[in-house]
Amino acid sequence: MSVTARHTDTDAEERVRPGWWDEPFQVFQTNLREIDAGLDVEGTLDAVQEHGANVWLLNVGGILSHYPTALDVQTRNPHLAERPGGDLVGDALTAARRRGVRLLARMDFSKVAPALADAHPEWCFVSPSGERQEFEGLVSVCPSAEYYQRRIFDVLDEVLDRYDVDGFFFNWFGFNEVDYAGRVHGVCHCAACRAGFAEHTGLDRLPDRAGEPGYREWRGYATATINALTTRVRAHIAARRPDAGLILGTAADVLFHEANNAMGRPLWPYATGEAVSALRSAQPGKPVMVNAVAFWDMPYRLADEQPEMLSQYLAQAISRGANPSTYIMGPTDGIAYAGLSAAAAVTRFHRDHRREYTGLAPAAEVGLVRPDPLDDDGRFGTGTAEHRGLLTGLVERHVPFDVVPAGVLEALSVDRFRVLVLPDVPSLSPGAVEALERFVLAGGSLVATGRSGIRADGSVVEWFPGLRVTRVDADRETLKSSYVQLDQSAQVEGAVLVPRPGRHHRLAWRPDAALRHGLVERAPYGPPEKAYGHVPGAEFACGSRRHGAGTVLQLPWTAGTAYHDTRLTRLRDLVVDLVVERLVDRPGGRLPITVDGPEQLEVVVGRSAAGLVVHLLNHSGQRGNGFGPVVPLRDVVLRATGLAGRPARALAGTATVLDDGDDLVVRIATVTELEVVVIEDEGGSRA
């Protein structure tokens, strides 16, 4: 069965299906081993509810069934025989229903027992060298093949026939190019993948691994296959049990992100908030669940994560409108996870402020585009580094923003943002270019850096300030001792300069472009006796141009990457000042929300049933590759332009609310890990 025959129905993927998941919820996941079949369900539910959760995510089926399955495509947990009644799922559901706790079924269809794999080799993942993938006595199966495409529905039907579960979560639902040990197996070459890939792409040869010709097409095929299958699963569950949801990828009822740590992976401190923001921007009507992992990396499941790391995962999640979930291995009275108290504090905060989190949706006026990581010209993460550098800059300057995946630009609403930032996005589809132009014509402002708007042939999108590329400066030696000048000084020495590392596309500008930030060309930098000779250049690094009611600013240089690498704040401010300039470009223009506080304070703006909701996240605990205890941030002042007289309150600590002319001012005594300021739309009283 080919993926073309199972074509992806985009409308079906994105259609919102209402359910209990539309209200705020809190999850606790006990990921059970086969030896945990004797789980004390009452004791577990005590711990789940004490944690602040009202949903329990429990292993049910797939690799191992924790109920007495009658199907030959599952392996029954042999330890069930030691349990009175022999049915963990039935016991758990009965106890959960009595307490008013919802039960989610955790399913894992990624692997099967060797006997099943031997009987059905056509179900299995096949490496480019023709071998199947085995790990700890289990064999990986392929989403293109019959097990995923047909037989998992038999398992779902058996569960739905026997148990009134509230929904399903599918683990590891994808193509296993990498196994649990981190070993790269490459692209699946099973017969179903070969046929499906050829039909989907028109190409007759699968790539073996990432980086090879055809790999982008492979990822497109893999994504389409998973989305189409998810759509079928979701429809199947909805038809059988309308009040049961599916938690998975883009085609599910609830979108999912797992927040975890990994050995050898450098910390991206804003990863959880970025991921949730991107999901909410891509499908704004769907809820998101963030699963925060209580252990430190998969190979170290018995070692607990730093408590402050867990707190950060969940604080970032709820600030962007996601529902918190905490994930442990085994029973709640087993492995000692010291971080659970920190996770519980955020979970209970979310539970106790239901109104404030009901319908919480992103509301920032700045959109930051997240490039596709496959858009790369040899240095992996070039666009990613630019994005991360600019994201960090916006956080540090307290400019609220929401993340927009590059792949959803074609659906961009012209009135969603006032400013959109394009960080080194090299491949804009024609539909994305049209959507961006509509946005600008309607009055939006576009701030484009790096290759954004520049075509492969060196021409520039017609309504951008640039006309064509005249030269690309990317060689480190060429860039050494060259600068961008930020002021108007006629002399180089004494001028405000920033270094120019990275990649810079020099442009010939359109005649009506307004130019700024001159280039200072290379001159000797050593030995010291020869370090002179710089003169102001005749070229400029930045241009702006009106288009319709809006403006495009183009900085064809990777200033965000330079900031990511150097942390020179003048590099950061070069781009962030362009964003702020466009936000206040109106008579008497001021930023809608300003915060006077340290750079370690992130400002996230949303709207909910309670009104305007402003999260303040304290990132001062960031240290190297993790988080430790925060430094309390004192005397933080939030100003909301034009909102004088509105009722406002702080949810976590104490605050003083007063009017200053037309503005509302909230003075917050201390921000520890998290503070939330709620400004109501009308009614209420001052707190």
XYZ file of C-alpha atoms in Angstrom:
687
model
C 0.000 0.000 0.000
C 1.596 3.282 -1.072
C 1.492 6.644 0.609
C 0.018 8.190 -2.527
C -2.971 5.884 -2.176
C -3.169 7.038 1.441
C -2.839 10.676 0.434
C -2.629 13.253 3.193
C -5.865 15.163 3.736
C -4.537 18.509 5.005
C -7.976 19.717 6.033
C -8.546 16.528 8.013
C -5.145 16.900 9.674
C -5.759 20.461 10.761
C -9.478 20.233 11.547
C -10.130 20.797 15.224
C -12.227 18.153 16.963
C -13.719 19.376 20.256
C -13.418 17.323 23.412
C -12.453 17.317 27.068
C -8.941 18.243 25.958
C -10.104 21.796 25.149
C -10.104 22.610 28.866
C -6.822 22.875 30.831
C -5.576 19.476 31.993
C -2.560 18.069 33.834
C -0.984 14.675 33.134
C 1.203 12.229 35.039
C 2.791 9.379 33.084
C 3.975 6.150 34.697
C 6.001 4.402 31.989
C 5.947 0.802 33.180
C 8.413 -2.025 32.708
C 7.167 -5.566 32.265
C 8.076 -6.260 35.911
C 5.587 -3.567 37.023
C 2.437 -5.548 36.170
C 1.588 -5.776 39.883
C 1.279 -1.975 40.166
C -0.698 -0.666 43.155
C -3.272 1.414 41.268
C -4.725 3.095 44.360
C -1.314 4.173 45.630
C -0.395 5.388 42.161
C -3.551 7.477 41.879
C -2.821 8.990 45.300
C 0.530 10.177 43.922
C -0.968 11.332 40.611
C -3.520 13.528 42.346
C -1.043 14.814 44.921
C 1.162 15.874 42.011
C -1.706 18.044 40.762
C -2.675 15.889 37.771
C -6.157 14.905 36.699
C -5.062 12.606 33.856
C -3.051 9.377 34.206
C -1.083 8.140 31.201
C -0.578 4.376 31.543
C 1.034 1.696 29.358
C -1.682 -0.353 27.697
C -0.540 -2.096 24.518
C 1.670 -2.461 21.486
C 5.099 -3.909 22.241
C 3.684 -5.388 25.441
C 0.041 -5.557 26.509
C -0.732 -4.850 30.161
C -4.098 -6.512 29.754
C -4.982 -10.078 28.693
C -4.916 -9.519 24.939
C -6.370 -12.173 22.630
C -4.503 -10.876 19.572
C -1.517 -12.628 17.988
C 0.060 -9.265 17.035
C 0.784 -8.358 20.653
C 2.815 -10.005 23.386
C 0.950 -10.322 26.684
C 3.011 -9.235 29.688
C 3.909 -12.561 31.339
C 3.890 -10.914 34.787
C 0.140 -10.299 34.512
C -0.277 -13.887 35.696
C 1.000 -12.744 39.113
C -1.725 -10.085 39.406
C -5.141 -10.985 40.904
C -7.533 -10.841 37.967
C -4.643 -10.577 35.508
C -5.690 -7.156 34.142
C -3.732 -4.056 35.108
C -5.600 -1.789 32.667
C -9.019 -2.846 33.926
C -8.008 -2.306 37.553
C -6.485 1.098 36.773
C -9.539 2.284 34.846
C -11.955 1.237 37.600
C -9.932 3.076 40.243
C -9.441 6.165 38.082
C -13.140 6.438 37.281
C -14.016 6.270 40.986
C -11.728 9.278 41.640
C -12.712 11.341 38.573
C -9.265 10.932 36.988
C -9.044 10.418 33.227
C -7.029 7.494 31.873
C -4.956 7.725 28.686
C -3.675 4.590 26.978
C 0.009 4.651 26.091
C 0.654 2.567 22.960
C 3.980 1.730 21.317
C 3.805 0.064 17.911
C 7.426 0.721 16.938
C 8.679 -2.823 17.661
C 7.526 -6.424 17.848
C 8.811 -9.644 19.359
C 11.294 -11.649 17.226
C 8.761 -14.444 16.608
C 6.381 -11.961 14.991
C 9.200 -10.419 12.985
C 10.312 -13.860 11.781
C 6.748 -14.703 10.732
C 6.248 -11.361 8.993
C 9.575 -10.029 7.657
C 7.609 -7.714 5.355
C 6.595 -5.689 8.446
C 10.184 -4.941 9.469
C 12.488 -1.994 9.054
C 15.235 -2.828 6.542
C 18.503 -0.904 6.627
C 20.265 0.220 3.429
C 22.533 -2.833 3.852
C 19.487 -5.137 4.011
C 19.485 -5.866 7.759
C 16.631 -5.546 10.183
C 16.962 -3.373 13.288
C 17.046 -5.131 16.666
C 17.405 -3.708 20.156
C 17.122 -5.555 23.482
C 15.340 -8.503 21.903
C 12.802 -6.460 19.953
C 12.624 -5.804 16.210
C 11.681 -2.433 14.661
C 8.776 -2.357 12.238
C 8.154 0.160 9.456
C 5.237 2.633 9.277
C 4.927 2.004 5.524
C 4.234 -1.689 5.978
C 1.176 -3.740 6.911
C 1.680 -3.901 10.687
C 1.308 -0.149 11.038
C -1.084 0.283 8.145
C -3.588 -2.446 9.158
C -2.846 -4.469 12.248
C -2.548 -1.640 14.798
C -6.233 -0.959 14.157
C -6.980 -4.455 15.444
C -5.223 -3.554 18.688
C -7.083 -0.252 18.992
C -10.390 -2.026 18.456
C -9.617 -4.557 21.160
C -8.763 -1.793 23.639
C -11.845 0.244 22.696
C -14.064 -2.828 22.965
C -12.847 -3.595 26.473
C -11.995 -0.260 28.100
C -13.631 3.148 28.239
C -10.308 5.017 28.041
C -10.257 8.785 27.520
C -7.697 8.777 24.759
C -4.491 7.398 23.318
C -0.855 8.447 23.184
C 1.444 6.750 20.667
C 5.134 6.553 21.539
C 7.940 6.517 18.946
C 5.476 6.812 16.064
C 7.826 7.252 13.125
C 10.648 5.890 10.991
C 13.514 4.474 13.055
C 16.541 5.967 11.341
C 18.229 6.053 14.768
C 17.758 3.484 17.549
C 17.666 3.849 21.347
C 21.455 3.638 21.541
C 21.844 6.528 19.095
C 23.135 4.281 16.323
C 22.277 5.612 12.876
C 20.660 2.921 10.721
C 19.621 5.257 7.924
C 16.603 5.264 5.667
C 14.313 2.220 5.621
C 14.629 0.191 2.402
C 11.759 -2.255 2.936
C 9.610 -3.134 -0.060
C 6.765 -0.879 1.116
C 9.118 2.102 1.472
C 10.698 1.536 -1.915
C 7.306 1.404 -3.619
C 5.779 4.242 -1.600
C 8.757 6.551 -2.037
C 8.815 6.008 -5.808
C 5.099 6.689 -6.087
C 5.233 9.733 -3.817
C 8.294 11.387 -5.360
C 8.789 9.909 -8.820
C 12.350 9.002 -7.818
C 13.528 5.450 -8.381
C 16.210 5.303 -5.690
C 15.981 5.817 -1.958
C 18.807 7.703 -0.248
C 20.719 5.734 2.381
C 21.035 8.469 5.007
C 20.791 12.178 5.789
C 22.857 14.460 3.584
C 22.530 12.365 0.443
C 20.630 13.428 -2.708
C 16.965 12.642 -2.291
C 16.968 12.861 1.511
C 14.737 15.942 1.563
C 12.284 14.025 -0.629
C 12.531 11.073 1.755
C 11.640 13.292 4.703
C 8.676 14.578 2.721
C 7.530 11.017 2.049
C 8.059 9.986 5.691
C 6.124 13.007 6.978
C 3.264 12.392 4.539
C 3.098 8.720 5.550
C 2.936 9.497 9.269
C 0.417 12.305 8.803
C -1.833 10.137 6.640
C -1.681 7.275 9.135
C -2.300 9.600 12.076
C -5.321 11.010 10.269
C -6.719 7.495 9.804
C -6.064 6.570 13.441
C -7.688 9.760 14.669
C -10.768 9.193 12.497
C -10.990 5.566 13.646
C -10.901 6.505 17.328
C -13.399 9.336 16.803
C -15.834 7.014 15.028
C -15.583 4.355 17.741
C -15.427 6.700 20.747
C -16.095 10.411 20.020
C -15.067 11.444 23.541
C -11.618 9.804 23.292
C -8.766 11.886 21.880
C -5.459 11.173 20.178
C -2.234 12.762 21.408
C 0.436 12.686 18.719
C 1.663 14.783 15.791
C 0.143 17.448 13.571
C -2.880 15.361 12.550
C -3.918 14.448 16.108
C -6.440 16.038 18.458
C -3.718 17.101 20.908
C -0.256 18.079 19.701
C 2.738 16.728 21.591
C 6.249 17.744 22.570
C 8.655 15.869 24.846
C 11.064 17.981 26.878
C 14.160 15.992 27.768
C 17.894 16.086 28.197
C 20.478 14.054 26.307
C 24.129 13.307 26.816
C 26.271 15.175 24.301
C 23.475 17.478 23.151
C 24.208 21.146 23.914
C 21.445 22.793 25.893
C 19.105 25.090 23.968
C 17.590 26.803 27.018
C 14.438 28.019 25.249
C 13.706 24.726 23.467
C 10.395 23.916 25.143
C 8.877 27.357 24.781
C 10.026 27.549 21.157
C 8.530 24.144 20.327
C 5.164 24.927 21.916
C 5.001 28.357 20.317
C 5.679 26.841 16.883
C 2.949 24.222 17.389
C 0.424 26.849 18.515
C 1.238 29.067 15.530
C 0.964 26.187 13.074
C -2.391 24.939 14.418
C -3.795 27.599 16.744
C -7.038 25.748 17.481
C -5.402 22.600 18.862
C -4.195 22.058 22.425
C -0.623 21.001 23.160
C 0.742 18.635 25.810
C 4.366 18.832 26.959
C 5.829 15.727 28.559
C 8.668 16.660 30.926
C 11.060 13.746 31.488
C 12.030 13.215 35.142
C 15.218 11.252 34.381
C 18.476 12.393 32.826
C 18.701 10.947 29.306
C 17.388 7.593 28.075
C 20.432 5.489 28.984
C 20.230 6.822 32.562
C 16.584 6.272 33.468
C 17.409 5.674 37.149
C 19.203 9.034 37.527
C 16.923 11.993 38.189
C 16.946 15.225 36.221
C 17.979 18.442 37.932
C 14.803 19.775 39.633
C 15.180 23.246 38.137
C 15.379 21.703 34.655
C 11.983 20.049 35.137
C 10.577 23.320 36.443
C 11.863 25.136 33.354
C 10.362 22.596 30.972
C 6.913 22.986 32.462
C 7.039 26.734 33.125
C 7.955 27.360 29.481
C 5.185 24.962 28.428
C 2.340 26.588 30.362
C 3.509 30.110 29.473
C 2.896 29.305 25.802
C -0.483 27.668 26.449
C 0.503 23.983 26.673
C -0.772 21.479 29.236
C 1.883 20.075 31.622
C 2.769 16.382 31.845
C 5.395 14.710 34.034
C 6.962 11.421 32.968
C 8.603 8.870 35.280
C 9.780 5.290 34.867
C 8.029 2.605 36.880
C 5.696 2.975 39.880
C 5.422 6.246 41.764
C 6.969 4.670 44.864
C 9.927 3.215 42.976
C 12.781 5.213 41.462
C 13.707 8.317 43.488
C 13.163 11.342 41.237
C 14.007 14.433 43.300
C 12.720 16.785 40.609
C 9.108 15.704 41.024
C 8.414 18.338 43.666
C 9.517 21.076 41.263
C 7.342 19.607 38.499
C 4.412 19.316 40.906
C 4.682 22.991 41.870
C 4.171 24.081 38.247
C 1.500 21.435 37.661
C -0.530 22.526 40.680
C -0.102 26.198 39.691
C -1.628 25.361 36.303
C -4.428 23.379 37.988
C -5.215 26.112 40.526
C -5.492 28.900 37.913
C -7.920 27.215 35.576
C -9.611 30.391 34.355
C -6.316 32.045 33.476
C -5.229 29.024 31.408
C -8.581 28.338 29.740
C -8.159 29.127 26.071
C -4.724 30.685 26.600
C -3.565 31.621 23.097
C -0.471 33.424 21.759
C -0.895 37.182 21.380
C 2.543 38.687 20.670
C 2.808 41.325 17.941
C 6.145 39.951 16.713
C 6.441 36.672 14.828
C 9.838 34.965 14.615
C 10.059 32.463 11.767
C 11.770 29.153 12.534
C 13.688 27.911 9.459
C 13.472 24.333 8.267
C 16.658 22.621 9.591
C 17.012 20.857 6.232
C 17.523 24.250 4.553
C 21.272 24.144 4.790
C 24.166 24.699 2.456
C 26.798 22.627 4.217
C 27.051 24.083 7.699
C 24.301 22.287 9.590
C 22.050 24.606 11.510
C 23.032 27.814 9.719
C 19.433 28.995 9.650
C 18.899 27.463 13.077
C 21.815 29.412 14.564
C 20.450 32.651 13.085
C 17.001 31.908 14.485
C 18.388 31.063 17.910
C 20.583 34.139 18.025
C 17.646 36.412 17.235
C 15.323 34.530 19.604
C 17.825 34.978 22.420
C 18.102 38.667 21.590
C 14.354 39.186 21.695
C 14.156 37.388 25.055
C 16.946 39.462 26.556
C 15.425 42.719 25.306
C 11.986 41.722 26.700
C 10.289 41.863 23.293
C 7.385 39.369 23.302
C 7.271 37.115 20.240
C 5.663 33.950 18.937
C 7.483 31.351 16.819
C 6.194 30.600 13.307
C 7.465 27.489 11.458
C 8.601 28.363 7.945
C 6.399 25.608 6.565
C 3.166 27.375 7.565
C 3.964 30.810 6.130
C 1.629 30.197 3.182
C -1.301 30.257 5.623
C -0.128 33.443 7.370
C -2.975 35.784 8.282
C -2.223 39.378 7.308
C -3.391 40.716 10.670
C -1.792 38.166 13.020
C 1.448 40.117 13.589
C 2.689 43.672 13.208
C 6.296 42.581 12.621
C 7.590 39.320 11.158
C 11.273 38.367 11.428
C 12.782 36.085 8.755
C 16.108 34.750 10.102
C 18.236 33.461 7.192
C 15.431 31.522 5.458
C 16.940 30.485 2.095
C 14.039 28.720 0.414
C 10.689 30.467 0.455
C 8.011 28.736 -1.590
C 6.066 30.859 -4.090
C 3.042 30.554 -1.801
C 5.064 31.804 1.178
C 6.373 34.772 -0.830
C 2.809 35.658 -1.861
C 1.591 35.410 1.736
C 4.438 37.603 2.987
C 3.710 40.194 0.334
C 0.035 40.298 1.334
C 1.177 40.778 4.929
C 3.399 43.728 3.983
C 0.886 45.314 1.598
C -1.673 45.262 4.413
C 0.663 47.234 6.678
C 2.931 44.622 8.249
C 6.679 45.027 8.611
C 9.176 42.373 7.554
C 12.701 42.202 8.999
C 14.762 39.810 6.863
C 18.312 38.687 7.664
C 20.849 36.499 5.890
C 19.600 34.759 2.747
C 15.936 35.583 3.316
C 14.432 36.845 0.076
C 17.546 35.977 -1.948
C 17.102 33.396 -4.692
C 19.635 30.767 -5.702
C 20.529 32.762 -8.849
C 21.386 35.866 -6.808
C 18.246 37.800 -7.641
C 16.101 39.201 -4.836
C 12.330 39.047 -4.336
C 11.010 42.002 -6.334
C 9.449 43.938 -3.461
C 12.486 43.655 -1.169
C 14.980 46.553 -0.859
C 17.768 44.536 -2.516
C 18.029 44.121 -6.268
C 20.700 41.465 -6.773
C 23.711 39.887 -5.078
C 27.024 41.377 -6.150
C 29.270 39.264 -3.949
C 29.081 36.775 -1.084
C 31.515 37.234 1.784
C 31.675 33.907 3.612
C 35.383 33.165 3.901
C 36.684 33.746 7.410
C 39.889 35.358 6.196
C 37.979 37.734 3.927
C 35.730 38.804 6.775
C 38.478 39.347 9.319
C 39.025 42.967 10.312
C 35.901 44.155 8.478
C 33.008 45.823 10.281
C 29.511 47.178 10.100
C 29.246 50.784 11.266
C 26.194 51.571 13.370
C 26.516 55.364 13.583
C 27.021 58.169 11.071
C 30.570 59.109 12.037
C 32.760 60.268 9.140
C 35.774 58.640 10.785
C 36.173 54.931 11.415
C 38.244 55.249 14.557
C 35.887 56.365 17.278
C 32.812 55.146 15.364
C 30.412 52.514 16.729
C 31.467 49.289 15.015
C 30.537 45.625 15.209
C 32.605 42.764 13.748
C 31.303 41.065 10.590
C 31.722 37.287 10.946
C 29.435 34.722 9.356
C 28.068 35.184 5.846
C 27.179 38.440 4.118
C 25.469 38.751 0.743
C 26.480 42.135 -0.604
C 23.642 43.645 -2.566
C 22.998 46.199 -5.236
C 20.033 48.061 -3.786
C 16.886 49.286 -5.505
C 16.850 53.032 -6.226
C 14.064 53.732 -3.715
C 15.688 51.786 -0.833
C 16.731 53.790 2.226
C 20.208 52.618 3.245
C 21.998 52.525 6.588
C 24.853 50.806 8.439
C 27.855 51.249 6.179
C 30.453 48.548 5.582
C 33.998 49.157 6.753
C 36.300 47.164 4.514
C 39.137 44.971 5.641
C 42.460 46.496 6.680
C 45.503 45.014 8.431
C 44.886 43.838 11.995
C 48.358 42.663 12.908
C 51.019 42.972 13.997
C 49.915 45.960 16.120
C 52.257 48.248 14.268
C 50.277 47.658 11.070
C 46.749 47.663 12.534
C 45.372 50.779 10.844
C 44.024 51.947 7.515
C 40.263 51.415 7.786
C 38.121 53.912 5.916
C 34.315 54.222 5.684
C 33.054 52.089 2.821
C 30.737 52.999 -0.023
C 28.438 49.990 0.530
C 25.698 49.451 3.092
C 24.626 46.434 5.123
C 20.950 47.295 5.565
C 18.172 48.688 3.413
C 14.506 49.439 3.926
C 11.694 49.933 1.450
C 8.026 50.802 1.658
C 5.677 48.396 -0.091
C 1.988 49.149 0.030
C 1.101 50.107 3.596
C 4.048 48.181 5.061
C 7.836 48.096 5.133
C 10.581 45.589 4.391
C 13.943 45.865 6.144
C 16.695 43.687 4.701
C 19.940 42.875 6.491
C 21.593 40.291 4.170
C 24.092 39.264 6.825
C 23.882 36.598 9.551
C 23.978 39.008 12.464
C 21.896 36.609 14.573
C 24.440 33.817 14.068
C 27.200 36.284 14.969
C 25.373 37.084 18.207
C 24.756 33.391 18.876
C 28.510 32.795 18.589
C 29.867 35.924 20.333
C 27.144 37.301 22.655
C 28.210 40.845 21.775
C 25.128 42.855 22.696
C 25.677 45.432 19.944
C 25.186 42.632 17.417
C 21.968 41.663 19.186
C 20.732 45.238 19.369
C 21.415 45.853 15.675
C 18.579 43.487 14.729
C 16.299 43.918 17.742
C 16.371 47.702 17.253
C 15.035 47.159 13.717
C 12.160 45.113 15.154
C 11.361 47.661 17.871
C 11.557 50.484 15.343
C 8.788 48.882 13.304
C 6.658 48.181 16.381
C 6.614 51.842 17.407
C 6.347 53.253 13.858
C 3.096 55.120 14.420
C 2.165 58.508 15.882
C 3.094 58.422 19.540
C 4.100 54.807 19.038
C 5.256 52.807 22.034
C 5.646 49.120 22.743
C 2.379 47.587 24.002
C 4.126 45.780 26.876
C 7.451 46.843 28.373
C 9.295 45.283 31.292
C 11.996 46.897 33.377
C 14.049 44.003 34.695
C 17.227 41.988 34.099
C 17.974 40.359 30.731
C 17.366 36.946 32.297
C 13.621 37.658 32.351
C 11.571 36.361 29.415
C 8.232 38.015 28.637
C 5.478 35.906 27.031
C 2.162 37.522 26.093
C -1.091 35.632 25.592
C -4.833 35.997 25.928
C -7.249 33.711 27.779
C -10.701 33.707 29.320
C -9.225 35.898 32.090
C -7.927 38.629 29.754
C -4.350 39.594 28.851
C -1.927 37.111 30.443
C 1.764 38.025 30.732
C 4.195 35.342 31.889
C 7.558 36.384 33.305
C 10.065 33.514 33.247
C 13.250 33.740 35.284
C 16.144 32.210 33.309
C 18.861 33.224 35.770
C 19.370 29.591 36.754
C 20.792 28.746 33.344
C 24.294 27.373 33.755
C 26.246 25.659 31.022
C 24.293 22.627 29.864
C 21.483 22.813 32.378
C 19.582 24.842 34.962
C 20.213 25.314 38.650
C 18.589 27.463 41.327
C 17.461 30.870 40.107
C 18.486 34.213 41.508
C 15.303 35.998 42.640
C 14.711 39.059 40.453
C 13.452 42.001 42.501
C 11.578 45.214 41.735
C 10.402 44.238 38.267
C 8.114 46.791 36.605
C 5.639 45.907 33.855
C 3.998 48.708 31.864
C 0.941 48.096 29.657
C 0.480 50.955 27.208
C -2.990 52.519 27.190
C -4.525 50.104 29.703
C -4.901 52.426 32.685
C -7.856 51.573 34.898
C -7.912 47.867 34.050
C -8.075 45.369 36.943
C -4.759 43.512 37.219
C -3.137 41.012 39.552
C -0.052 38.844 39.973
C -0.721 35.136 40.498
C 2.464 33.907 42.194
C 3.678 36.783 44.357
C 2.834 40.311 45.469
C 2.424 43.285 43.168
C 1.326 46.918 43.306
C -0.962 48.114 40.526
C -1.250 51.796 39.642
C -2.032 54.116 36.740
C 0.565 56.344 35.110
C -1.259 58.564 32.659
C -2.847 56.246 30.090
C -0.664 53.327 31.107
C -1.150 50.550 33.629
C 1.926 49.888 35.769
C 2.424 46.675 37.740
C 5.307 46.692 40.232
C 6.319 43.150 41.183
C 8.308 42.712 44.365
C 10.068 39.454 43.385
C 10.042 37.034 40.470
C 11.394 33.637 41.494
C 10.939 30.911 38.858
C 7.709 32.259 37.393
C 5.290 35.137 37.728
C 2.058 35.681 35.829
C 0.372 39.059 35.500
C -3.285 39.026 34.460
C -4.834 42.230 33.100
C -8.578 41.832 32.784
C -10.522 43.233 29.861
C -13.272 44.723 32.017
C -14.836 44.551 35.474
C -13.243 43.163 38.602
C -11.256 44.979 41.250
C -7.638 45.865 41.819
C -5.412 43.398 43.706
